[in-house]
Structures are given as structure tokens and as C-alpha cells.
Backbone as numpy.savetxt, mean C-alpha at the origin, in Angstrom:
# Nx Ny Nz CAx CAy CAz Cx Cy Cz
12.85 17.32 28.15 13.40 15.97 28.10 12.27 14.95 28.21
12.37 13.89 27.41 11.37 12.83 27.49 12.03 11.51 27.09
11.37 10.43 27.44 11.87 9.10 27.12 11.44 8.72 25.71
12.37 8.21 24.89 12.07 7.72 23.56 12.39 6.24 23.49
11.46 5.45 22.97 11.66 4.00 22.96 10.84 3.35 21.86
11.22 2.10 21.53 10.45 1.29 20.59 9.67 0.24 21.36
8.34 0.25 21.29 7.57 -0.81 21.95 7.86 -2.16 21.31
7.64 -3.22 22.06 7.82 -4.58 21.55 6.68 -4.89 20.57
7.03 -5.48 19.43 6.03 -5.78 18.40 5.00 -6.79 18.87
3.78 -6.67 18.32 2.68 -7.63 18.51 2.30 -7.79 19.98
2.39 -6.72 20.76 2.12 -6.80 22.19 0.63 -6.64 22.49
0.19 -7.28 23.59 -1.21 -7.15 24.00 -1.35 -6.08 25.07
-2.55 -5.98 25.65 -2.83 -4.93 26.62 -1.97 -5.03 27.87
-1.67 -6.25 28.31 -0.90 -6.42 29.55 0.48 -5.77 29.45
1.09 -5.82 28.26 2.40 -5.19 28.07 2.30 -3.68 28.30
1.24 -3.07 27.72 1.09 -1.63 27.87 0.68 -1.25 29.29
-0.08 -2.11 29.95 -0.45 -1.87 31.35 0.75 -1.93 32.28
1.56 -2.97 32.09 2.62 -3.26 33.06 3.98 -2.68 32.69
4.21 -2.40 31.41 5.52 -1.89 31.00 5.48 -0.42 30.56
4.50 -0.06 29.76 4.46 1.30 29.21 3.82 2.30 30.16
2.68 1.93 30.77 1.98 2.87 31.64 2.84 3.38 32.79
3.62 2.53 33.49 4.50 3.05 34.54 5.52 4.07 34.01
5.98 3.88 32.79 6.93 4.83 32.21 6.27 6.17 31.91
5.01 6.12 31.46 4.27 7.35 31.22 4.08 8.11 32.52
3.73 7.38 33.58 3.53 8.03 34.89 4.83 8.64 35.41
5.92 7.98 35.14 7.21 8.48 35.64 7.72 9.67 34.83
7.66 9.57 33.50 8.28 10.58 32.64 7.30 11.62 32.11
6.01 11.37 32.29 4.94 12.25 31.82 4.76 12.20 30.29
5.86 12.21 29.55 5.80 12.12 28.09 6.73 11.00 27.64
6.20 10.08 26.84 6.99 8.99 26.28 6.79 8.98 24.76
7.88 9.06 24.04 7.80 8.99 22.57 7.98 7.53 22.14
6.92 6.99 21.51 7.00 5.65 20.93 7.40 5.84 19.48
8.69 5.64 19.18 9.20 6.08 17.89 9.01 5.07 16.76
8.42 3.93 17.06 7.97 3.03 16.00 6.66 2.42 16.48
5.65 2.46 15.62 4.33 2.01 16.07 3.62 1.12 15.07
4.27 0.78 13.95 3.52 0.13 12.87 3.03 -1.27 13.21
3.78 -2.08 13.94 3.29 -3.42 14.31 3.50 -3.66 15.80
3.41 -2.63 16.59 3.72 -2.76 18.02 2.53 -3.22 18.84
1.35 -3.22 18.22 0.13 -3.62 18.91 -0.38 -4.89 18.25
-0.89 -5.82 19.03 -1.44 -7.06 18.48 -2.61 -6.77 17.55
-2.83 -7.66 16.58 -3.98 -7.51 15.70 -5.26 -7.97 16.37
-5.16 -9.09 17.10 -6.34 -9.78 17.61 -6.25 -10.01 19.11
-7.34 -10.54 19.66 -7.42 -10.88 21.09 -7.26 -9.64 21.98
-7.80 -8.51 21.52 -7.81 -7.28 22.31 -9.25 -6.90 22.62
-9.48 -6.18 23.72 -10.84 -5.75 24.05 -11.46 -4.95 22.91
-12.76 -5.11 22.69 -13.46 -4.42 21.61 -13.31 -2.91 21.74
-13.32 -2.41 22.98 -13.20 -0.96 23.18 -11.86 -0.44 22.66
-10.81 -1.24 22.85 -9.49 -0.84 22.37 -9.45 -0.84 20.85
-10.04 -1.86 20.24 -10.05 -1.93 18.78 -10.81 -0.74 18.19
-11.93 -0.38 18.79 -12.70 0.75 18.29 -11.95 2.07 18.50
-11.19 2.15 19.59 -10.38 3.33 19.83 -9.31 3.47 18.74
-8.74 2.34 18.33 -7.73 2.37 17.27 -8.34 2.94 15.98
-9.57 2.56 15.69 -10.22 3.10 14.49 -10.44 4.60 14.61
-10.86 5.04 15.79 -11.07 6.48 15.99 -9.76 7.25 15.78
-8.66 6.67 16.26 -7.36 7.32 16.10 -6.94 7.32 14.63
-7.01 6.14 14.00 -6.53 6.01 12.62 -7.35 6.79 11.62
-8.67 6.76 11.75 -9.54 7.24 10.67 -10.37 8.46 11.01
-10.43 8.84 12.28 -11.18 10.05 12.67 -10.26 11.13 13.22
-9.37 10.76 14.13 -8.57 11.76 14.83 -7.32 12.19 14.06
-6.70 11.25 13.36 -5.44 11.55 12.69 -5.64 12.55 11.57
-4.83 13.59 11.56 -4.92 14.62 10.52 -3.51 14.96 10.02
-3.45 15.37 8.76 -2.20 15.90 8.23 -2.22 17.43 8.41
-1.12 18.06 8.09 -1.08 19.52 8.21 -2.09 20.14 7.26
-2.51 21.35 7.56 -3.52 22.01 6.73 -3.03 22.19 5.30
-1.71 22.45 5.12 -1.19 22.63 3.76 -1.31 21.34 2.95
-1.00 20.19 3.57 -1.08 18.92 2.86 -2.54 18.58 2.56
-3.42 18.78 3.53 -4.83 18.46 3.31 -5.43 19.37 2.22
-5.02 20.62 2.19 -5.51 21.54 1.15 -5.06 21.08 -0.23
-3.78 20.68 -0.34 -3.28 20.19 -1.62 -3.98 18.91 -2.04
-4.25 18.03 -1.07 -4.96 16.79 -1.36 -6.33 17.08 -1.94
-7.06 18.01 -1.34 -8.39 18.38 -1.86 -8.27 18.98 -3.26
-7.20 19.73 -3.49 -7.01 20.36 -4.80 -6.78 19.29 -5.88
-5.94 18.29 -5.58 -5.68 17.22 -6.55 -6.96 16.45 -6.86
-7.71 16.11 -5.82 -8.96 15.36 -6.02 -9.94 16.17 -6.87
-10.02 17.47 -6.61 -10.93 18.35 -7.39 -10.52 18.36 -8.87
-9.22 18.48 -9.14 -8.73 18.49 -10.52 -9.10 17.19 -11.23
-8.87 16.07 -10.52 -9.16 14.76 -11.10 -10.66 14.57 -11.31
-11.47 14.94 -10.32 -12.92 14.75 -10.39 -13.54 15.54 -11.53
-12.96 16.70 -11.84 -13.51 17.51 -12.92 -13.41 16.81 -14.27
-12.51 15.83 -14.37 -12.33 15.10 -15.62 -12.94 13.71 -15.57
-13.60 13.36 -14.47 -14.27 12.07 -14.39 -13.68 11.14 -13.35
-14.03 9.86 -13.41 -13.53 8.89 -12.44 -12.00 8.75 -12.53
-11.39 8.33 -11.43 -9.95 8.10 -11.47 -9.55 6.93 -10.59
-8.50 6.27 -11.01 -7.91 5.14 -10.31 -6.57 5.57 -9.74
-6.30 5.21 -8.49 -4.98 5.47 -7.92 -4.17 4.18 -7.95
-3.02 4.24 -8.59 -2.12 3.10 -8.70 -0.91 3.35 -7.81
-0.81 2.54 -6.75 0.35 2.64 -5.85 1.45 1.76 -6.44
2.27 2.35 -7.30 3.25 1.62 -8.09 4.60 1.64 -7.37
4.88 0.58 -6.63 6.09 0.55 -5.80 7.31 0.06 -6.58
7.64 0.77 -7.64 8.80 0.39 -8.45 9.85 1.49 -8.36
10.12 1.96 -7.13 11.15 2.95 -6.90 12.48 2.25 -6.59
13.56 2.97 -6.76 14.90 2.40 -6.60 15.11 1.81 -5.21
14.74 2.57 -4.16 14.99 2.07 -2.81 14.14 0.85 -2.50
12.91 0.80 -3.04 12.05 -0.36 -2.82 12.66 -1.60 -3.45
13.15 -1.48 -4.67 13.74 -2.62 -5.36 15.04 -3.07 -4.69
15.84 -2.11 -4.26 17.10 -2.46 -3.59 16.82 -3.16 -2.27
15.89 -2.65 -1.50 15.56 -3.23 -0.20 14.99 -4.64 -0.34
14.09 -4.83 -1.32 13.41 -6.11 -1.47 14.24 -7.13 -2.25
15.29 -6.67 -2.95 16.10 -7.57 -3.75 15.41 -8.00 -5.03
14.45 -7.23 -5.49 13.66 -7.57 -6.67 14.21 -6.83 -7.89
14.67 -7.58 -8.90 15.30 -6.95 -10.05 14.68 -7.41 -11.37
13.51 -8.05 -11.32 12.89 -8.52 -12.55 12.61 -7.33 -13.47
13.02 -7.47 -14.73 12.84 -6.38 -15.69 14.03 -5.45 -15.77
15.02 -5.63 -14.90 16.20 -4.75 -14.89 17.34 -5.38 -15.70
18.20 -4.54 -16.27 19.39 -5.05 -16.95 20.51 -5.26 -15.94
21.65 -5.80 -16.38 22.74 -6.16 -15.47 23.31 -4.94 -14.75
23.40 -3.80 -15.44 23.91 -2.59 -14.79 22.97 -2.13 -13.69
21.68 -2.20 -13.94 20.71 -1.80 -12.92 20.74 -2.76 -11.73
20.90 -4.05 -12.01 20.99 -5.03 -10.93 22.19 -4.72 -10.03
23.33 -4.38 -10.64 24.52 -4.03 -9.86 24.30 -2.77 -9.04
23.62 -1.79 -9.64 23.34 -0.53 -8.92 22.44 -0.78 -7.71
21.43 -1.62 -7.89 20.52 -1.93 -6.78 21.25 -2.71 -5.68
22.13 -3.61 -6.07 22.91 -4.37 -5.07 23.80 -3.44 -4.28
24.48 -2.50 -4.96 25.33 -1.54 -4.25 24.53 -0.73 -3.25
23.33 -0.33 -3.63 22.50 0.46 -2.72 22.12 -0.38 -1.50
21.82 -1.67 -1.71 21.42 -2.52 -0.59 22.57 -2.66 0.41
23.78 -2.79 -0.08 24.92 -2.94 0.82 25.31 -1.62 1.48
24.86 -0.51 0.92 25.20 0.81 1.48 24.43 1.12 2.75
23.34 0.37 3.00 22.52 0.61 4.20 22.70 -0.55 5.17
23.53 -0.38 6.20 23.81 -1.50 7.12 22.59 -1.99 7.88
21.57 -1.15 8.06 20.37 -1.59 8.79 19.43 -2.41 7.91
19.71 -2.51 6.59 19.01 -3.47 5.75 19.75 -4.80 5.91
19.22 -5.67 6.73 19.99 -6.84 7.18 20.19 -7.89 6.10
19.19 -8.08 5.23 19.29 -9.12 4.21 20.02 -8.57 2.99
21.13 -9.20 2.62 21.96 -8.70 1.52 21.91 -9.59 0.28
21.99 -10.91 0.47 22.02 -11.83 -0.67 20.61 -12.37 -0.90
20.05 -12.09 -2.05 18.67 -12.50 -2.33 18.56 -13.07 -3.74
17.63 -13.99 -3.90 17.32 -14.57 -5.21 16.08 -13.87 -5.74
16.27 -12.95 -6.68 15.17 -12.12 -7.15 14.05 -12.94 -7.78
14.40 -13.88 -8.65 13.36 -14.64 -9.34 12.58 -15.53 -8.38
13.27 -16.06 -7.37 12.56 -16.88 -6.38 11.58 -16.03 -5.58
12.02 -14.83 -5.19 11.13 -13.93 -4.46 9.93 -13.54 -5.32
10.20 -13.28 -6.61 9.10 -12.92 -7.51 8.08 -14.05 -7.60
8.55 -15.28 -7.76 7.63 -16.42 -7.89 6.83 -16.66 -6.62
7.36 -16.22 -5.48 6.63 -16.35 -4.22 5.68 -15.18 -3.99
5.65 -14.24 -4.92 4.76 -13.09 -4.79 5.28 -12.03 -3.86
6.59 -11.99 -3.64 7.18 -11.07 -2.67 7.81 -9.85 -3.31
7.56 -9.65 -4.60 8.10 -8.48 -5.30 6.97 -7.59 -5.79
7.21 -6.28 -5.83 6.23 -5.39 -6.46 6.16 -5.69 -7.95
4.98 -5.55 -8.52 4.85 -5.76 -9.96 5.59 -4.66 -10.72
6.17 -5.01 -11.86 6.79 -4.02 -12.72 5.70 -3.22 -13.44
6.03 -2.05 -13.99 5.03 -1.31 -14.77 4.45 -2.14 -15.91
5.29 -2.95 -16.59 4.79 -3.78 -17.69 3.81 -4.83 -17.17
4.16 -5.51 -16.07 3.26 -6.50 -15.48 1.96 -5.85 -15.04
2.08 -4.66 -14.48 0.90 -3.93 -14.01 -0.04 -3.59 -15.16
0.54 -3.17 -16.30 -0.31 -2.83 -17.45 -1.09 -4.05 -17.93
-0.45 -5.23 -17.94 -1.14 -6.45 -18.36 -2.28 -6.79 -17.40
-2.02 -6.64 -16.10 -3.04 -6.98 -15.09 -4.23 -6.03 -15.19
-3.98 -4.74 -15.33 -5.08 -3.77 -15.43 -5.92 -4.02 -16.68
-5.25 -4.32 -17.79 -5.98 -4.64 -19.02 -6.81 -5.91 -18.84
-6.21 -6.93 -18.21 -6.92 -8.19 -18.00 -8.13 -8.02 -17.10
-8.05 -7.09 -16.14 -9.17 -6.83 -15.24 -10.28 -6.03 -15.92
-10.01 -5.53 -17.10 -11.04 -4.78 -17.83 -11.09 -3.31 -17.47
-10.00 -2.77 -16.92 -9.96 -1.34 -16.60 -10.01 -0.53 -17.89
-10.88 0.47 -17.92 -11.06 1.31 -19.11 -9.72 1.96 -19.51
-9.37 1.82 -20.77 -8.11 2.36 -21.28 -7.99 3.86 -21.06
-9.13 4.56 -21.06 -9.11 6.03 -20.99 -9.30 6.58 -19.59
-9.38 5.71 -18.59 -9.57 6.20 -17.23 -8.32 6.96 -16.78
-8.50 7.96 -15.95 -7.36 8.65 -15.35 -6.70 7.73 -14.33
-5.40 7.56 -14.45 -4.65 6.77 -13.48 -3.63 7.67 -12.81
-3.85 7.91 -11.53 -2.95 8.74 -10.72 -1.86 7.82 -10.15
-0.60 8.11 -10.46 0.52 7.30 -9.98 0.93 7.79 -8.59
0.61 7.01 -7.58 1.01 7.33 -6.21 2.33 6.63 -5.93
3.42 7.35 -6.14 4.75 6.75 -5.98 5.79 7.84 -6.08
7.02 7.47 -5.71 8.15 8.35 -5.97 8.61 8.16 -7.39
9.87 8.48 -7.66 10.41 8.35 -9.01 10.52 6.88 -9.39
9.94 6.52 -10.53 9.95 5.12 -10.98 11.34 4.78 -11.52
11.87 3.66 -11.05 13.22 3.25 -11.46 13.21 2.88 -12.95
14.09 3.51 -13.69 14.13 3.29 -15.13 13.43 4.37 -15.92
12.70 5.25 -15.22 12.10 6.42 -15.84 11.08 6.12 -16.93
11.05 6.98 -17.94 10.02 6.90 -18.98 10.08 5.60 -19.76
11.27 5.07 -19.99 11.37 3.82 -20.76 10.75 2.65 -20.01
10.92 2.64 -18.70 10.32 1.57 -17.89 8.81 1.73 -17.82
8.34 2.96 -17.86 6.90 3.24 -17.79 6.19 3.11 -19.13
6.96 2.97 -20.22 6.38 3.01 -21.57 5.24 2.01 -21.80
5.37 0.74 -21.38 4.26 -0.19 -21.62 2.97 0.23 -20.90
3.11 0.75 -19.69 1.93 1.20 -18.95 1.33 2.44 -19.60
2.19 3.37 -20.02 1.71 4.60 -20.65 1.05 4.33 -21.99
1.54 3.34 -22.70 0.94 2.99 -23.99 -0.44 2.36 -23.79
-0.56 1.52 -22.77 -1.83 0.84 -22.51 -2.86 1.78 -21.90
-2.39 2.74 -21.08 -3.29 3.67 -20.38 -2.71 5.08 -20.52
-3.10 5.80 -21.56 -2.46 7.09 -21.88 -2.76 8.20 -20.88
-3.80 8.06 -20.06 -4.14 9.15 -19.13 -3.49 8.95 -17.77
-2.16 8.79 -17.78 -1.41 8.70 -16.53 -1.12 10.10 -16.02
-1.34 10.33 -14.73 -1.05 11.64 -14.14 -0.30 11.44 -12.83
0.43 12.46 -12.45 1.17 12.46 -11.18 0.95 13.80 -10.49
1.21 13.83 -9.20 1.06 15.08 -8.46 1.99 16.16 -9.01
3.18 15.75 -9.49 4.14 16.72 -10.02 3.59 17.44 -11.25
2.80 16.75 -12.08 2.26 17.39 -13.28 0.97 18.14 -12.98
0.24 17.72 -11.95 -1.03 18.37 -11.62 -0.82 19.64 -10.81
0.21 19.67 -9.97 0.37 20.78 -9.03 1.54 21.70 -9.38
2.59 21.15 -9.97 3.77 21.91 -10.37 4.31 22.78 -9.23
4.16 24.09 -9.33 4.78 25.00 -8.36 4.24 24.82 -6.94
3.02 24.30 -6.80 2.46 24.12 -5.47 3.24 23.10 -4.63
4.06 22.28 -5.30 4.79 21.22 -4.59 6.18 21.64 -4.14
6.59 22.87 -4.43 7.98 23.26 -4.21 8.40 23.15 -2.74
7.46 23.30 -1.81 7.81 23.22 -0.39 7.83 21.79 0.13
7.36 20.84 -0.68 7.24 19.46 -0.22 8.18 18.50 -0.95
8.79 18.92 -2.06 9.48 17.99 -2.95 10.67 17.30 -2.30
11.29 17.89 -1.31 12.43 17.25 -0.64 12.01 16.53 0.63
10.71 16.33 0.80 10.20 15.66 2.00 9.33 14.48 1.57
9.94 13.30 1.51 9.25 12.14 0.94 8.01 11.75 1.74
8.05 11.91 3.06 6.89 11.54 3.87 5.70 12.46 3.59
5.97 13.75 3.37 4.90 14.68 3.06 4.32 14.42 1.67
5.19 14.03 0.73 4.70 13.67 -0.60 3.84 12.41 -0.52
4.25 11.46 0.32 3.46 10.23 0.50 2.13 10.54 1.16
2.12 11.50 2.09 0.87 11.89 2.74 -0.12 12.46 1.72
0.39 13.21 0.76 -0.47 13.75 -0.29 -1.06 12.60 -1.12
-0.22 11.64 -1.48 -0.71 10.46 -2.22 -1.76 9.71 -1.41
-1.57 9.63 -0.11 -2.52 8.94 0.76 -3.90 9.58 0.67
-3.94 10.90 0.77 -5.21 11.62 0.73 -5.94 11.41 -0.60
-5.18 11.39 -1.69 -5.80 11.15 -3.00 -6.27 9.70 -3.10
-5.48 8.77 -2.55 -5.80 7.35 -2.65 -7.11 7.00 -1.96
-7.36 7.58 -0.79 -8.59 7.20 -0.08 -9.83 7.77 -0.77
-9.66 8.78 -1.64 -10.80 9.37 -2.32 -11.05 8.79 -3.70
-10.15 7.94 -4.19 -10.25 7.46 -5.58 -11.41 6.49 -5.77
-11.83 6.34 -7.02 -12.88 5.37 -7.34 -12.37 3.94 -7.20
-11.11 3.73 -7.57 -10.48 2.41 -7.43 -9.06 2.65 -6.91
-8.62 1.79 -6.01 -7.24 1.84 -5.51 -6.59 0.50 -5.81
-5.40 0.54 -6.44 -4.68 -0.69 -6.79 -3.24 -0.58 -6.30
-2.87 -1.29 -5.25 -1.47 -1.33 -4.83 -0.75 -2.50 -5.51
0.48 -2.25 -5.97 1.25 -3.33 -6.60 2.17 -4.02 -5.60
2.10 -3.59 -4.34 2.90 -4.20 -3.27 2.20 -3.87 -1.96
2.21 -4.81 -1.01 1.43 -4.59 0.21 2.27 -4.05 1.35
2.86 -2.88 1.15 3.60 -2.21 2.21 2.66 -1.53 3.19
3.25 -0.82 4.15 2.46 -0.20 5.22 1.43 0.79 4.68
1.83 1.66 3.74 0.88 2.65 3.24 -0.29 1.96 2.54
0.01 0.98 1.71 -1.06 0.28 1.00 -2.03 -0.36 1.97
-1.52 -0.93 3.05 -2.39 -1.58 4.03 -3.29 -0.57 4.75
-2.72 0.57 5.11 -3.53 1.57 5.81 -4.58 2.17 4.89
-4.21 2.42 3.62 -5.20 2.92 2.66 -6.31 1.89 2.50
-5.95 0.61 2.40 -6.96 -0.45 2.29 -7.93 -0.40 3.46
-7.39 -0.30 4.69 -8.25 -0.25 5.87 -9.11 0.99 5.91
-8.54 2.14 5.52 -9.29 3.39 5.53 -10.44 3.33 4.52
-10.17 2.73 3.37 -11.22 2.62 2.35 -12.31 1.64 2.79
-11.96 0.61 3.52 -12.98 -0.26 4.12 -13.83 0.56 5.09
-13.17 1.36 5.91 -13.85 2.18 6.91 -14.81 3.17 6.26
-14.47 3.65 5.06 -15.30 4.62 4.35 -16.43 3.98 3.56
-16.66 2.69 3.75 -17.78 2.03 3.09 -17.38 0.99 2.07
-16.23 0.34 2.33 -15.75 -0.73 1.45 -15.61 -0.24 0.01
-14.88 0.89 -0.13 -14.59 1.42 -1.46 -13.69 0.44 -2.21
-13.85 0.39 -3.51 -13.20 -0.65 -4.33 -11.68 -0.56 -4.25
-11.09 -1.62 -3.74 -9.64 -1.74 -3.61 -9.25 -3.09 -4.17
-8.52 -3.11 -5.26 -8.16 -4.38 -5.90 -6.87 -4.90 -5.29
-6.99 -5.99 -4.54 -5.86 -6.57 -3.81 -5.26 -7.68 -4.66
-4.15 -7.38 -5.29 -3.58 -8.27 -6.30 -2.93 -9.50 -5.66
-3.21 -10.65 -6.23 -2.57 -11.90 -5.83 -1.30 -12.04 -6.66
-0.21 -11.45 -6.18 1.00 -11.37 -6.99 1.61 -12.74 -7.30
1.54 -13.66 -6.35 2.12 -14.98 -6.57 1.46 -15.67 -7.76
0.15 -15.61 -7.84 -0.55 -16.22 -8.96 -0.38 -15.39 -10.22
-0.39 -14.08 -10.08 -0.31 -13.21 -11.25 0.98 -13.40 -12.03
2.12 -13.46 -11.33 3.38 -13.59 -12.07 3.44 -14.94 -12.79
2.83 -15.95 -12.20 2.76 -17.26 -12.88 1.92 -17.15 -14.14
0.76 -16.50 -14.04 -0.11 -16.33 -15.20 0.53 -15.46 -16.27
1.21 -14.40 -15.84 1.88 -13.51 -16.80 2.95 -14.27 -17.57
3.75 -15.06 -16.86 4.79 -15.84 -17.54 4.17 -16.83 -18.53
3.08 -17.46 -18.14 2.42 -18.41 -19.05 1.88 -17.70 -20.28
1.29 -16.52 -20.08 0.76 -15.76 -21.21 1.89 -15.31 -22.13
2.96 -14.77 -21.57 4.05 -14.26 -22.40 4.82 -15.38 -23.09
4.76 -16.59 -22.55 5.40 -17.75 -23.19 4.47 -18.50 -24.13
3.28 -17.94 -24.37 2.35 -18.52 -25.32 1.57 -19.72 -24.81
1.59 -19.93 -23.49 0.88 -21.08 -22.92 -0.57 -20.75 -22.58
-0.92 -19.45 -22.57 -2.29 -19.01 -22.34 -2.66 -18.01 -23.42
-3.88 -18.09 -23.92 -4.37 -17.04 -24.82 -4.73 -15.81 -23.97
-4.93 -14.67 -24.66 -5.32 -13.47 -23.90 -6.65 -13.69 -23.19
-7.59 -14.34 -23.84 -8.90 -14.58 -23.23 -8.76 -15.45 -21.99
-7.95 -16.50 -22.06 -7.74 -17.37 -20.90 -7.06 -16.61 -19.76
-6.07 -15.82 -20.13 -5.35 -15.02 -19.13 -6.31 -14.03 -18.45
-7.05 -13.28 -19.25 -7.95 -12.26 -18.70 -9.06 -12.89 -17.86
-9.66 -13.96 -18.35 -10.74 -14.61 -17.60 -10.25 -15.11 -16.25
-9.05 -15.68 -16.21 -8.51 -16.21 -14.96 -8.20 -15.08 -13.98
-7.61 -13.99 -14.48 -7.30 -12.84 -13.62 -8.58 -12.28 -13.01
-9.62 -12.14 -13.81 -10.90 -11.62 -13.30 -11.50 -12.55 -12.26
-11.48 -13.84 -12.53 -12.06 -14.80 -11.60 -11.33 -14.81 -10.27
-10.00 -14.79 -10.33 -9.19 -14.83 -9.11 -9.45 -13.61 -8.23
-9.69 -12.45 -8.86 -9.81 -11.21 -8.09 -11.25 -10.78 -7.83
-12.21 -11.63 -8.18 -13.61 -11.26 -7.98 -13.94 -11.05 -6.50
-13.23 -11.73 -5.61 -13.46 -11.57 -4.18 -12.28 -10.89 -3.48
-11.50 -10.13 -4.24 -10.35 -9.41 -3.68 -10.48 -7.92 -3.99
-11.65 -7.37 -3.67 -11.97 -5.99 -4.01 -12.19 -5.13 -2.76
-11.62 -5.53 -1.64 -11.81 -4.76 -0.42 -13.17 -4.96 0.19
-13.83 -6.08 -0.16 -15.17 -6.34 0.36 -15.10 -6.82 1.81
-16.24 -6.83 2.53 -16.23 -7.20 3.94 -15.77 -8.64 4.16
-14.93 -8.83 5.18 -14.51 -10.17 5.58 -13.94 -10.09 6.99
-14.01 -11.21 7.70 -13.42 -11.27 9.03 -11.90 -11.37 8.91
-11.20 -10.78 9.84 -9.74 -10.79 9.80 -9.20 -12.18 10.16
-8.18 -12.61 9.44 -7.54 -13.89 9.71 -6.82 -13.84 11.05
-6.96 -14.88 11.86 -6.31 -14.97 13.17 -5.38 -16.18 13.16
-4.09 -15.94 13.43 -3.10 -17.01 13.57 -2.31 -16.70 14.84
-2.79 -17.19 15.98 -2.30 -16.72 17.27 -0.81 -16.91 17.47
-0.24 -18.00 16.95 1.19 -18.24 17.18 2.07 -17.62 16.09
1.46 -17.03 15.05 2.24 -16.40 13.97 1.57 -15.08 13.57
1.65 -14.07 14.43 0.93 -12.82 14.17 1.36 -12.10 12.90
2.61 -12.31 12.45 3.06 -11.65 11.22 2.30 -12.15 10.00
1.72 -13.33 10.10 1.00 -13.91 8.96 -0.49 -13.61 9.02
-0.94 -12.96 10.08 -2.35 -12.57 10.17 -2.63 -11.37 9.26
-3.91 -11.12 8.98 -4.27 -9.84 8.40 -3.97 -8.77 9.43
-3.38 -7.67 8.99 -3.09 -6.59 9.92 -4.38 -5.86 10.29
-4.48 -5.45 11.55 -5.66 -4.71 12.00 -5.89 -3.49 11.13
-4.82 -2.75 10.82 -5.05 -1.48 10.12 -5.38 -1.67 8.65
-5.27 -2.88 8.09 -5.76 -3.11 6.73 -7.19 -3.66 6.73
-7.60 -4.26 7.86 -8.95 -4.80 7.96 -9.46 -4.67 9.40
-9.82 -3.46 9.82 -10.30 -3.24 11.19 -11.77 -3.64 11.33
-12.06 -4.94 11.16 -13.45 -5.36 10.97 -14.33 -5.09 12.19
-13.74 -4.96 13.39 -14.56 -4.66 14.56 -15.26 -3.31 14.44
-14.72 -2.42 13.62 -15.27 -1.07 13.49 -16.16 -0.92 12.27
-16.30 -1.97 11.48 -16.95 -1.84 10.19 -18.33 -2.49 10.19
-19.17 -2.02 9.27 -20.49 -2.60 9.10 -20.38 -3.77 8.14
-20.31 -4.99 8.66 -20.21 -6.17 7.81 -21.56 -6.50 7.22
-21.53 -7.11 6.07 -22.77 -7.32 5.31 -23.74 -8.26 6.01
-23.23 -9.16 6.87 -24.12 -10.12 7.52 -24.58 -9.64 8.89
-24.30 -8.36 9.22 -24.71 -7.81 10.50 -25.87 -6.83 10.29
-26.74 -6.68 11.31 -27.79 -5.66 11.19 -27.20 -4.27 11.15
-27.88 -3.36 10.48 -27.39 -1.99 10.34 -27.32 -1.33 11.71
-26.16 -0.73 12.00 -25.99 -0.03 13.27 -26.58 1.37 13.18
-27.12 1.84 14.28 -27.54 3.24 14.36 -26.32 4.12 14.52
-26.35 5.32 13.94 -25.22 6.26 14.04 -25.62 7.40 14.97
């Protein structure tokens, strides 16, 4: 028997000293069953921040089977050259939860709405999809993603590993991306029978994608969910590996202007490149907004206390 609880979000050290530690002493084992934003980003002792990095990026391990499969996928990809991992968050549950239906037909919109109402713990039910899209709060569609990758100058023949579940709309929805970048690959096509023990376990499949993502030459998330943020932080920790952090709010505006004939391809591409020249996972100090922690950079996407910043002297190892 043990105590299971959810810690209070964005808490500092005093909360864990005065509320959690006595419970650990009393029960010996305490399960913290949600941990993604339970610790403050900023204003914590340096030793604690460095400990978080050791836990996230040194101590944390997946099962040996998952890590072995991850190495196998990376080896297969590396044998054919460089590869880009695209975290394409255009799955049915993601769209239903976020209320984003851009690119969907009326039947699909109704299906996504029904799914949203089927989950009572998804509190927000009525949403304006186009308004959310214009605010940059929706994952990019496969078509939008293909335009952005082309505008950024990504090589048409590069291997693109799709780190995602089943894409909503299937092959027809993926067609613009597949036409623009024919070397699309997925774990299901690379591993086939090796995945039979994991296919009904979405978290284990995501763990496999995570391992491939941190090893890729380029990582591009189309939505900034928890996994994308942790991969971003891990890649910073590994030496600021190239991670293209898309400015979705500006991108959808530019895409609409281009598709409506208000921008030429050259103008569109030049603007996309300029906007993202400093959004490549390069070193930067984390944003601090003490009274609005949800709007800060998350520690696990930018653990700068643990990283070698470019304006600092080289640390001895």
C-alpha cells in the first residue's frame, strides 16, 4: 500500500519541503501520478535544476526492448544518410482535444466533435477552430507542413521519419507531404514484425519515436506538446542539435497569404527562412514571467542552467 497523489502545479521547493516530504516520511513510498508541470520552471536552487537535468537526460531510461528497437531504427536510417524527424501531431485525438479542424470536411468535423464530447475530462467543448488556428494554437496540417519544409529549403530527397500515431484522414491527407517529400518513413514500415508487442501500447510507441527524435539530424515538431518540449530540451542538452521551432501563428498567416496569391513563392520562402533563423534550438536564456508561469519557457524544453551557453567559458568535464 502506498499514497498516490497529484502535486500542485508550478510549486517551489518550500511546497515539497513542507507538504511532500512529511508524506514520504510517513508512508515511505508516495506515487506522484502527474509530474509534467508540478515543479516551478524558475527561482529554484541551481543544485535542484542540475538534479532535474541528471534525472531527465542521464538517469531516465526506457526498457531494454524499447531502447534496442530505437537503436535499430536509427541504424536503418543512418545507413541511408541524414534523416529528419517530423513530429506530426495530426492524429484524431489531438484534433478532437484541441478543437482544430482546418483541412477537414463537414463529416470529419462532426466526428471530431463527437469524440470531444465523449471524454468528460476534456473540459472545453465549444471551440472556434479558425480562431485557434490564427492564434497559432493548432498543429499544422500535413499540407501546411509540406509548404513550410519546402520554404525552409529542406532537401526533397531527405529521409523524413514520421513520429506520430495514425494520421487523421490517412493517405489522402498525407498526399501533399508525400508528393513534396517522397522519402517518408514510419516505424511500422521500418520494423514491421518487431513492433507486434508494442502496437497496442501508445506510450511505448511514443517512447520509440522519442529515441529516434533525439538522434535525428533535424527535429521538427508541428505542435508544442509535452513530448516535443522534452525532445527539444534533450537535444539542447546533447549539444544544441538542430530543432526547428515553428512559429505557427505567423506561419498560418503567411500560408494563407501565399495560397491567396498575396505572396510569391520567393517572398513566402524568404520570410519563412528569416523568421526561423533564430528558432533552431540554439542557446538562449529561459523566459521568466513570475506571475504567469504557464507562459514561461518550460524548464524541460530549455534547461539552460545545465547547458553550455555560447557566451560562457567552456566548463571542464
